[in-house]
Short mmCIF file of C-alpha atoms and ligand atoms in Angstrom, two decimals:
data_model
loop_
_atom_site.label_atom_id
_atom_site.label_comp_id
_atom_site.label_asym_id
_atom_site.label_seq_id
_atom_site.Cartn_x
_atom_site.Cartn_y
_atom_site.Cartn_z
CA MET W 3 -11.98 -123.01 117.72
CA TYR W 4 -8.83 -124.96 117.05
CA TYR W 5 -5.58 -123.03 116.68
CA SER W 6 -2.34 -124.36 115.32
CA THR W 7 0.98 -122.68 116.09
CA ILE W 8 2.80 -123.84 113.00
CA ILE W 9 1.25 -121.63 110.32
CA PRO W 10 2.33 -117.94 110.44
CA ASP W 11 -0.44 -115.55 111.45
CA GLU W 12 0.10 -113.51 108.31
CA LEU W 13 -1.33 -116.31 106.18
CA PHE W 14 -4.70 -116.13 107.94
CA LYS W 15 -5.25 -112.54 106.95
CA ILE W 16 -8.12 -111.97 104.54
CA LYS W 17 -6.83 -111.22 101.06
CA GLU W 18 -10.07 -111.09 99.12
CA VAL W 19 -13.84 -111.20 99.64
CA LYS W 20 -15.95 -111.55 96.52
CA ALA W 21 -19.69 -112.09 96.07
CA ARG W 22 -21.77 -113.15 93.12
CA MET W 23 -25.38 -114.03 92.43
CA ILE W 24 -26.26 -117.70 92.06
CA LEU W 25 -29.60 -119.57 92.02
CA ASP W 26 -31.18 -121.50 94.85
CA SER W 27 -33.28 -124.68 94.72
CA ARG W 28 -36.49 -122.76 94.05
CA GLY W 29 -34.91 -120.93 91.13
CA ASN W 30 -34.50 -117.68 93.03
CA PRO W 31 -31.34 -115.59 93.14
CA THR W 32 -29.17 -115.85 96.23
CA VAL W 33 -25.74 -114.69 97.37
CA GLN W 34 -22.52 -116.69 97.11
CA VAL W 35 -19.39 -115.35 98.81
CA ARG W 36 -15.81 -116.49 98.30
CA VAL W 37 -13.16 -115.54 100.83
CA ILE W 38 -9.45 -116.09 100.18
CA THR W 39 -6.75 -115.74 102.81
CA LYS W 40 -3.12 -114.75 102.22
CA GLY W 41 -2.26 -118.42 102.74
CA LEU W 42 -4.60 -119.12 99.80
CA GLY W 43 -7.23 -120.83 101.94
CA VAL W 44 -10.46 -120.60 99.97
CA GLY W 45 -13.90 -120.61 101.63
CA ILE W 46 -17.13 -120.49 99.64
CA ALA W 47 -20.59 -120.22 101.19
CA ASN W 48 -24.10 -119.62 99.84
CA ALA W 49 -27.00 -117.94 101.62
CA PRO W 50 -30.10 -120.15 101.93
CA SER W 51 -33.63 -118.74 101.94
CA GLY W 52 -36.78 -119.52 103.92
CA ALA W 53 -40.46 -119.54 102.91
CA SER W 54 -42.03 -119.79 106.34
CA THR W 55 -39.91 -116.94 107.63
CA GLY W 56 -40.53 -115.79 111.18
CA ILE W 57 -41.05 -112.05 111.56
CA HIS W 58 -37.97 -111.72 113.77
CA GLU W 59 -35.46 -113.11 111.26
CA ALA W 60 -32.48 -111.32 109.74
CA VAL W 61 -33.78 -109.73 106.56
CA GLU W 62 -32.89 -111.10 103.12
CA LEU W 63 -32.07 -108.03 101.06
CA ARG W 64 -33.92 -108.21 97.73
CA ASP W 65 -33.80 -105.65 94.91
CA GLY W 66 -37.52 -105.34 94.19
CA GLY W 67 -38.50 -104.11 90.75
CA ARG W 68 -39.13 -106.26 87.68
CA ASP W 69 -36.02 -108.42 87.39
CA PHE W 70 -36.41 -111.88 88.91
CA HIS W 71 -39.88 -110.81 90.09
CA GLY W 72 -38.26 -108.50 92.59
CA LYS W 73 -36.07 -111.23 94.09
CA GLY W 74 -32.75 -110.07 92.66
CA VAL W 75 -29.81 -109.77 95.05
CA SER W 76 -27.61 -107.27 93.23
CA LYS W 77 -27.72 -104.84 96.17
CA ALA W 78 -26.63 -107.56 98.60
CA VAL W 79 -23.85 -108.66 96.21
CA SER W 80 -22.67 -105.09 95.81
CA ASN W 81 -22.72 -104.57 99.59
CA VAL W 82 -20.30 -107.48 99.94
CA ASN W 83 -18.05 -106.35 97.09
CA ASN W 84 -18.02 -102.66 97.90
CA VAL W 85 -18.51 -102.38 101.65
CA ILE W 86 -17.79 -105.66 103.46
CA ALA W 87 -14.75 -106.62 101.34
CA GLU W 88 -13.00 -103.37 102.19
CA ALA W 89 -13.85 -103.60 105.90
CA LEU W 90 -12.61 -107.18 106.32
CA LYS W 91 -9.45 -106.88 104.27
CA ASP W 92 -6.37 -107.86 106.30
CA MET W 93 -8.40 -109.00 109.30
CA ASP W 94 -7.41 -112.37 110.75
CA SER W 95 -9.89 -114.90 109.34
CA ARG W 96 -9.77 -116.85 112.62
CA ASN W 97 -11.16 -113.90 114.49
CA GLN W 98 -14.73 -114.84 113.63
CA TYR W 99 -16.22 -112.85 116.47
CA MET W 100 -14.54 -109.55 115.49
CA ILE W 101 -15.35 -110.11 111.82
CA ASP W 102 -19.01 -110.75 112.54
CA LYS W 103 -19.10 -107.83 114.97
CA LYS W 104 -17.66 -105.55 112.33
CA MET W 105 -20.37 -106.50 109.82
CA ILE W 106 -23.06 -106.04 112.46
CA GLU W 107 -21.70 -102.59 113.32
CA ILE W 108 -21.48 -101.45 109.71
CA ASP W 109 -25.01 -102.70 109.12
CA GLY W 110 -26.25 -100.85 112.20
CA THR W 111 -29.83 -102.19 112.13
CA PRO W 112 -31.36 -104.73 114.55
CA ASN W 113 -32.32 -107.09 111.70
CA LYS W 114 -29.36 -106.76 109.31
CA SER W 115 -31.57 -105.07 106.76
CA ARG W 116 -29.04 -102.52 105.49
CA LEU W 117 -26.24 -104.80 104.28
CA GLY W 118 -28.64 -107.75 104.06
CA GLY W 119 -28.79 -110.91 106.17
CA ASN W 120 -28.02 -112.85 102.97
CA ALA W 121 -24.82 -110.83 102.34
CA ILE W 122 -23.69 -111.13 105.96
CA VAL W 123 -24.40 -114.83 106.48
CA ALA W 124 -22.63 -115.97 103.31
CA THR W 125 -19.59 -113.85 104.23
CA SER W 126 -19.54 -115.04 107.83
CA LEU W 127 -19.56 -118.73 106.82
CA ALA W 128 -17.09 -118.23 103.98
CA VAL W 129 -14.63 -116.61 106.42
CA ALA W 130 -14.74 -119.67 108.71
CA LYS W 131 -14.26 -122.00 105.75
CA ALA W 132 -11.31 -119.96 104.46
CA ALA W 133 -9.64 -120.09 107.89
CA ALA W 134 -10.21 -123.86 108.05
CA ALA W 135 -8.80 -124.25 104.54
CA THR W 136 -5.71 -122.26 105.55
CA TYR W 137 -5.14 -124.84 108.29
CA GLU W 138 -5.89 -127.52 105.66
CA GLN W 139 -8.58 -128.76 108.00
CA PRO W 140 -12.18 -129.70 107.37
CA LEU W 141 -14.61 -127.14 108.79
CA TYR W 142 -16.04 -129.48 111.45
CA MET W 143 -12.56 -130.04 112.86
CA TYR W 144 -11.71 -126.34 112.75
CA LEU W 145 -14.89 -125.62 114.71
CA GLY W 146 -14.76 -128.47 117.19
CA GLY W 147 -11.19 -129.80 117.31
CA ARG W 148 -10.94 -133.32 118.63
CA PHE W 149 -14.37 -133.10 120.24
CA ALA W 150 -15.98 -132.96 116.81
CA ASN W 151 -17.02 -136.59 116.58
CA LEU W 152 -20.79 -136.50 117.15
CA LEU W 153 -22.85 -137.25 114.06
CA PRO W 154 -26.33 -135.74 114.22
CA VAL W 155 -29.56 -137.73 114.21
CA PRO W 156 -31.31 -136.69 110.99
CA MET W 157 -34.94 -135.56 110.89
CA LEU W 158 -36.07 -136.20 107.33
CA ASN W 159 -39.07 -134.32 106.03
CA ILE W 160 -40.71 -136.82 103.68
CA ILE W 161 -44.27 -135.47 103.49
CA ASN W 162 -44.51 -131.75 102.75
CA GLY W 163 -47.50 -129.52 103.46
CA GLY W 164 -48.19 -125.93 104.50
CA VAL W 165 -46.43 -123.24 102.49
CA HIS W 166 -43.90 -125.76 101.14
CA ALA W 167 -46.42 -127.67 99.03
CA GLY W 168 -49.50 -127.21 96.92
CA ASN W 169 -51.72 -129.61 98.90
CA LYS W 170 -54.20 -129.09 101.72
CA LEU W 171 -52.13 -130.39 104.63
CA ASP W 172 -52.04 -127.70 107.32
CA PHE W 173 -48.87 -128.89 109.03
CA GLN W 174 -45.75 -128.05 107.08
CA GLU W 175 -43.48 -131.03 107.72
CA PHE W 176 -43.95 -134.71 108.50
CA MET W 177 -40.54 -136.12 109.31
CA ILE W 178 -39.08 -139.53 110.04
CA VAL W 179 -36.35 -139.82 112.65
CA PRO W 180 -34.18 -142.95 112.46
CA ALA W 181 -32.95 -142.83 116.04
CA GLY W 182 -32.81 -146.56 116.80
CA PHE W 183 -29.60 -147.33 114.94
CA LYS W 184 -25.94 -147.55 115.85
CA SER W 185 -24.49 -145.31 113.18
CA PHE W 186 -25.44 -142.39 110.97
CA SER W 187 -25.07 -144.43 107.79
CA GLU W 188 -27.32 -147.25 109.04
CA ALA W 189 -29.88 -144.67 110.13
CA LEU W 190 -29.78 -142.94 106.75
CA LYS W 191 -30.19 -146.27 104.94
CA ALA W 192 -33.35 -147.03 106.94
CA ALA W 193 -34.71 -143.56 106.17
CA VAL W 194 -34.03 -143.95 102.46
CA GLU W 195 -35.76 -147.35 102.38
CA THR W 196 -38.75 -145.88 104.17
CA TYR W 197 -38.84 -142.95 101.73
CA HIS W 198 -39.07 -145.37 98.79
CA GLU W 199 -41.78 -147.47 100.46
CA LEU W 200 -43.71 -144.27 101.07
CA LYS W 201 -43.51 -143.46 97.37
CA ARG W 202 -45.05 -146.83 96.50
CA ILE W 203 -47.78 -146.48 99.13
CA LEU W 204 -48.73 -142.95 98.11
CA LYS W 205 -48.93 -143.92 94.46
CA GLU W 206 -51.22 -146.83 95.33
CA ARG W 207 -53.48 -144.73 97.57
CA TYR W 208 -53.60 -141.40 95.78
CA GLY W 209 -52.50 -142.00 92.20
CA PRO W 210 -49.40 -141.04 90.24
CA SER W 211 -49.51 -137.30 91.02
CA ALA W 212 -49.07 -138.09 94.74
CA ILE W 213 -45.37 -138.69 94.25
CA ASN W 214 -44.61 -135.16 93.13
CA VAL W 215 -42.26 -133.61 95.62
CA GLY W 216 -42.38 -130.33 97.53
CA ASP W 217 -39.62 -127.82 98.21
CA GLU W 218 -37.72 -130.04 100.62
CA GLY W 219 -37.89 -133.24 98.56
CA GLY W 220 -40.72 -134.81 100.53
CA TYR W 221 -43.83 -135.97 98.71
CA ALA W 222 -46.72 -133.56 98.51
CA PRO W 223 -49.72 -135.89 98.17
CA PRO W 224 -53.28 -134.55 97.83
CA MET W 225 -54.12 -135.32 101.46
CA GLU W 226 -56.24 -133.19 103.72
CA LYS W 227 -55.93 -134.81 107.11
CA ILE W 228 -52.94 -134.87 109.39
CA THR W 229 -53.72 -138.44 110.41
CA GLU W 230 -53.65 -139.55 106.76
CA ALA W 231 -50.04 -138.35 106.53
CA LEU W 232 -49.11 -139.98 109.84
CA ASP W 233 -50.74 -143.29 108.84
CA ALA W 234 -48.84 -143.27 105.55
CA LEU W 235 -45.56 -142.74 107.44
CA ILE W 236 -46.27 -145.63 109.83
CA ASP W 237 -47.17 -147.92 106.93
CA ALA W 238 -44.01 -146.95 105.05
CA ILE W 239 -41.79 -147.58 108.09
CA LYS W 240 -43.36 -151.03 108.56
CA ALA W 241 -43.20 -151.87 104.85
CA ALA W 242 -39.48 -151.08 104.90
CA GLY W 243 -39.13 -153.65 107.68
CA TYR W 244 -38.61 -151.30 110.63
CA GLU W 245 -40.46 -150.84 113.86
CA PRO W 246 -42.23 -147.50 114.29
CA GLY W 247 -41.26 -145.85 117.56
CA LYS W 248 -38.40 -148.26 118.24
CA GLU W 249 -36.23 -147.79 115.22
CA ILE W 250 -37.87 -144.90 113.42
CA ALA W 251 -40.00 -142.24 115.08
CA ILE W 252 -41.98 -139.28 113.75
CA ALA W 253 -41.40 -135.54 114.09
CA LEU W 254 -43.68 -132.68 113.06
CA ASP W 255 -43.17 -129.07 112.11
CA ALA W 256 -46.63 -127.55 112.41
CA ALA W 257 -45.30 -124.07 111.47
CA SER W 258 -48.52 -122.98 113.11
CA SER W 259 -48.12 -119.22 112.65
CA GLN W 260 -49.11 -119.94 109.05
CA PHE W 261 -52.60 -121.13 110.05
CA TYR W 262 -53.07 -118.91 113.08
CA ASN W 263 -55.69 -116.20 112.73
CA LYS W 264 -54.48 -113.32 114.87
CA ASP W 265 -57.69 -111.30 114.81
CA LYS W 266 -59.79 -114.18 116.04
CA ASN W 267 -57.04 -115.76 118.16
CA VAL W 268 -57.74 -119.19 116.66
CA TYR W 269 -55.86 -121.82 114.70
CA VAL W 270 -57.64 -123.09 111.61
CA VAL W 271 -56.78 -126.76 111.18
CA GLU W 272 -58.67 -128.94 108.73
CA GLY W 273 -61.26 -126.21 108.41
CA ILE W 274 -62.01 -126.13 112.15
CA GLU W 275 -61.23 -123.12 114.35
CA ARG W 276 -59.36 -124.16 117.48
CA SER W 277 -58.25 -122.30 120.59
CA ARG W 278 -54.75 -122.66 122.01
CA GLU W 279 -56.03 -125.20 124.54
CA GLU W 280 -57.75 -127.19 121.80
CA MET W 281 -54.51 -127.21 119.80
CA ILE W 282 -52.58 -128.53 122.79
CA GLU W 283 -55.21 -131.23 123.23
CA LEU W 284 -54.86 -132.13 119.56
CA TYR W 285 -51.10 -132.55 119.99
CA GLU W 286 -51.60 -134.63 123.15
CA LYS W 287 -53.91 -136.94 121.25
CA LEU W 288 -51.49 -137.27 118.33
CA VAL W 289 -48.58 -138.01 120.70
CA ASP W 290 -50.73 -140.69 122.39
CA GLU W 291 -51.64 -142.36 119.14
CA TYR W 292 -48.43 -142.08 117.13
CA PRO W 293 -44.73 -142.42 117.95
CA ILE W 294 -44.16 -138.67 117.73
CA ILE W 295 -40.99 -137.48 119.46
CA SER W 296 -40.71 -133.88 118.33
CA ILE W 297 -43.10 -131.03 117.53
CA GLU W 298 -41.79 -127.78 116.09
CA ASP W 299 -43.72 -124.51 116.32
CA PRO W 300 -46.90 -126.10 117.70
CA LEU W 301 -48.26 -122.63 118.54
CA ASP W 302 -47.99 -119.10 117.21
CA GLU W 303 -44.58 -117.42 117.10
CA GLU W 304 -45.56 -114.83 119.72
CA ASP W 305 -47.16 -117.23 122.19
CA PHE W 306 -44.38 -117.79 124.75
CA GLU W 307 -46.99 -118.58 127.38
CA GLY W 308 -48.64 -121.25 125.22
CA PHE W 309 -45.24 -122.76 124.47
CA ALA W 310 -44.53 -122.93 128.21
CA GLU W 311 -47.85 -124.70 128.76
CA ILE W 312 -47.34 -127.32 126.06
CA THR W 313 -43.75 -127.88 127.24
CA LYS W 314 -45.09 -128.51 130.75
CA ARG W 315 -47.58 -131.04 129.43
CA LEU W 316 -45.59 -132.83 126.73
CA GLY W 317 -41.95 -131.84 127.29
CA ASN W 318 -41.06 -134.99 129.22
CA LYS W 319 -42.01 -137.11 126.22
CA VAL W 320 -41.28 -135.04 123.15
CA LEU W 321 -39.11 -132.21 121.96
CA ILE W 322 -41.02 -128.96 121.76
CA VAL W 323 -38.98 -127.05 119.22
CA GLY W 324 -38.92 -123.28 118.78
CA ASP W 325 -38.20 -122.15 115.23
CA ASP W 326 -40.35 -119.13 114.29
CA LEU W 327 -40.65 -118.60 118.06
CA PHE W 328 -36.91 -118.05 118.64
CA THR W 329 -35.64 -117.33 115.10
CA THR W 330 -32.17 -118.31 116.42
CA ASN W 331 -32.15 -114.89 118.04
CA PRO W 332 -30.26 -114.66 121.39
CA GLY W 333 -32.71 -112.14 122.86
CA ARG W 334 -35.82 -114.09 121.97
CA PHE W 335 -34.21 -117.30 123.09
CA ARG W 336 -33.39 -115.81 126.51
CA LYS W 337 -37.00 -114.73 126.85
CA GLY W 338 -38.04 -118.30 126.02
CA ILE W 339 -35.65 -119.80 128.54
CA GLU W 340 -37.05 -117.55 131.27
CA ALA W 341 -40.63 -118.45 130.33
CA GLY W 342 -39.89 -122.19 130.18
CA ALA W 343 -40.96 -122.18 126.54
CA ALA W 344 -39.88 -125.25 124.53
CA ASN W 345 -37.04 -127.65 125.30
CA ALA W 346 -35.29 -127.50 121.93
CA ILE W 347 -34.24 -124.80 119.50
CA LEU W 348 -34.05 -124.95 115.73
CA VAL W 349 -30.79 -123.32 114.70
CA LYS W 350 -30.65 -121.62 111.31
CA VAL W 351 -27.51 -119.63 110.64
CA ASN W 352 -29.25 -117.28 108.22
CA GLN W 353 -32.05 -116.57 110.69
CA VAL W 354 -29.65 -114.80 113.04
CA GLY W 355 -27.15 -113.92 110.33
CA THR W 356 -23.64 -114.77 111.57
CA LEU W 357 -21.69 -117.82 112.67
CA SER W 358 -20.63 -116.22 115.99
CA GLU W 359 -24.19 -115.45 117.01
CA THR W 360 -25.14 -119.01 116.03
CA MET W 361 -22.38 -120.39 118.24
CA MET W 362 -23.52 -118.23 121.14
CA VAL W 363 -27.09 -119.50 120.78
CA ILE W 364 -25.90 -123.12 120.75
CA GLU W 365 -23.80 -122.57 123.88
CA GLU W 366 -26.73 -120.91 125.62
CA ALA W 367 -28.97 -123.82 124.62
CA LYS W 368 -26.64 -126.46 125.98
CA PHE W 369 -26.17 -124.58 129.23
CA ASN W 370 -29.95 -124.43 129.68
CA ASN W 371 -30.68 -128.04 128.74
CA TYR W 372 -32.22 -127.27 125.40
CA ARG W 373 -31.58 -129.68 122.51
CA THR W 374 -30.17 -128.11 119.35
CA ILE W 375 -31.28 -128.95 115.81
CA ILE W 376 -29.18 -127.50 113.00
CA SER W 377 -31.52 -126.74 110.13
CA HIS W 378 -31.51 -126.08 106.41
CA ARG W 379 -34.01 -123.68 104.79
CA SER W 380 -36.69 -124.62 102.29
CA GLY W 381 -34.72 -122.65 99.68
CA GLU W 382 -31.25 -124.21 99.64
CA THR W 383 -28.16 -124.67 97.52
CA GLU W 384 -25.54 -127.39 97.17
CA ASP W 385 -23.65 -125.76 100.08
CA THR W 386 -22.96 -128.32 102.82
CA THR W 387 -21.74 -126.05 105.61
CA ILE W 388 -24.53 -127.02 108.02
CA ALA W 389 -23.37 -130.65 108.02
CA ASP W 390 -19.96 -129.56 109.29
CA ILE W 391 -21.54 -127.17 111.78
CA ALA W 392 -23.74 -129.96 113.18
CA VAL W 393 -20.70 -132.19 113.79
CA GLY W 394 -18.27 -129.43 114.77
CA LEU W 395 -20.57 -127.90 117.36
CA ARG W 396 -21.95 -131.26 118.56
CA ALA W 397 -25.53 -130.26 117.88
CA GLY W 398 -26.88 -133.83 118.11
CA LEU W 399 -29.68 -133.31 115.58
CA ILE W 400 -30.01 -132.04 112.02
CA LYS W 401 -33.04 -131.24 109.89
CA THR W 402 -32.20 -131.11 106.22
CA GLY W 403 -35.10 -132.42 104.19
CA ALA W 404 -35.89 -135.65 102.39
CA PRO W 405 -33.13 -137.93 101.11
CA ALA W 406 -33.83 -136.57 97.61
CA ARG W 407 -33.07 -133.45 95.53
CA GLY W 408 -29.40 -132.53 95.21
CA GLU W 409 -29.47 -129.59 97.63
CA ARG W 410 -30.81 -131.92 100.37
CA THR W 411 -28.69 -135.01 99.63
CA ALA W 412 -25.56 -132.81 99.50
CA LYS W 413 -25.81 -132.43 103.29
CA TYR W 414 -26.45 -136.14 103.94
CA ASN W 415 -23.63 -137.06 101.59
CA ARG W 416 -21.29 -134.72 103.43
CA LEU W 417 -22.26 -136.38 106.72
CA LEU W 418 -21.50 -139.81 105.23
CA GLU W 419 -18.08 -138.48 104.26
CA ILE W 420 -17.45 -137.04 107.72
CA GLU W 421 -18.52 -140.30 109.38
CA GLU W 422 -15.95 -142.13 107.29
CA GLU W 423 -13.22 -139.59 108.06
CA LEU W 424 -13.65 -139.72 111.83
CA ASP W 425 -11.64 -142.14 113.96
CA ARG W 426 -14.47 -142.81 116.34
CA PRO W 427 -17.74 -141.39 115.09
CA VAL W 428 -20.52 -141.34 117.68
CA TYR W 429 -24.21 -141.57 116.73
CA PRO W 430 -26.35 -140.43 119.67
CA GLY W 431 -29.58 -142.12 118.53
CA TRP W 432 -32.28 -141.95 121.20
CA LYS W 433 -30.01 -139.98 123.53
CA ALA W 434 -30.83 -136.96 121.38
CA PHE W 435 -34.40 -137.07 122.74
CA PRO W 436 -36.07 -136.88 126.14
CA ARG W 437 -37.95 -140.17 125.74
CA ILE W 438 -35.93 -143.31 125.37
CA PRO W 439 -38.20 -146.13 124.19
CA VAL W 440 -38.48 -149.27 126.32
C1 2PG X 521 -38.79 -124.50 108.79
C2 2PG X 521 -37.94 -124.30 107.56
C3 2PG X 521 -37.06 -125.42 107.15
P1 2PG X 521 -38.34 -122.36 105.92
O1 2PG X 521 -39.87 -123.96 108.94
O2 2PG X 521 -38.35 -125.18 109.73
O3 2PG X 521 -37.69 -126.65 107.05
O4 2PG X 521 -38.69 -123.82 106.50
O5 2PG X 521 -36.92 -122.42 105.45
O6 2PG X 521 -39.32 -122.17 104.80
O7 2PG X 521 -38.50 -121.40 107.03
MG1 MG X 522 -39.97 -124.58 111.09
#
C-alpha cells in the first residue's frame, strides 16, 4: 500500500464504524458499512451475495424467520455496530492486515459464521476506502501506488443459464471477452455493440420473451443446448462487425457442481449423464469448434484431480478457472497449486471475507503463474470497489456481468473513469490469456 508522510498518523485512526441494511440487485437485504477516520475520510462498502455459492465460502449471516423470507441481515448489522465498531475504534485504518486479523479473531470460526462474512467483508473494504479517502486518493492508487495502471480485460456474461436464469441451459455463464483491442474503452464499446446485436438475434430466433435478462444482465433465452448459446454469440460478434477469436473470444462458467450428481458420480448435461472423462471430452470438442479461451469450474468443486487432468489437456490453450473449487480460500488454493489444478483463480472478496486475505491470494496466484480474475457476485449493489481492486492489484481480468443493469454497469463505468484518470493506462488484451491468436 502507498503511504504518505505528510498527513499526521492521528488522522488515519478510525473514528466511527456504522452498518445498515440495504437491498441488493435481487431485492434481498445486504450489509452496508460506513467507516470514518479522524481525518474525516469516509469509506462506504456493500456486501455482495452469491447464488452458486461454493460450500467452502465465508458464510453470509442471515436472520432466518419470517421477515424478508429469512434473508434479513439485522444480526450482521448489529455485529458491526455493537462488536466490530468497538474493536476497531482508534485503530490505524491503514493497518488493513491487523484490522482484518482482529475481525477474524473475534469471529473465531473457520468460515466467519459468527460475525458473518457479510459483516466482515463490508467493514474490511470500507476501512480501505476510508484510509484512501483520508489520503484524498482513489482506492486503486491507495492499493497499487504508481504501479496501478493496468486496466482489466472484461469478461461479460451476456447469456445467463444455470441457477442465474429460468431457462434450461446447464452452463451458468456464456461470456464475451473483447481482448483484441488497444484500450479498455474500445473493448467495452465492442462488447456493448455485440450485446445489442445479440438482443436482435435472440428476438428473431426465439421471440420477444428471449430478451428478458437474468441476474447478471445477460439474456436468458429459452434455449436448451450449449451450442445454441455459443452459435448465437458468434453470430452476434459477427453482426457487430468483429472477428470471433481475433477481436472477441468466448468464456464459459459451467458452474458444474450445480449439475453434478454426487451419488452417481456423473454430470447431467442436456439430459445425458456424463463421466468426468466424458465432460473433459465435451470441453475439448467445444474448444476445438469455438473460440473459447476460458472455462470456469468445468468439474465439481471437490475434484482437484479432475481439474489437474483438464488443465494438463487444455491449459496451454485456455484458462481453466477455479471458482467454487478454490472459493478464494488460501488453503484450498494451495492444495490446488500443489495438485496442478487450474491455471487461473476467480477472486471474490466476499468468498474469503477480507481484503487482506484477498491480497494474499492474489500474490500467491501471481507467484505461481496463475491468472487472476476479480469477480462480482450474482447478487450485487451499486458498489464499485472491485473495479478499483482490479486496477490497484493489477489483476489483469475482471468478470462483472453484462453491460446492462445498474449494479453491473457501475463497475464498467468506474473503469472508464479510472482509464481517463490514469496518465498511461495499459490494456493487456490477449496477454491476459495463455493463447495469443495468430
Ligand atoms: C460465479 C458467480 C458470479 P455467484 O459463479 O462465478 O458470476 O456467481 O455470485 O452466484 O456465485
Ligand atoms: Mg463461477
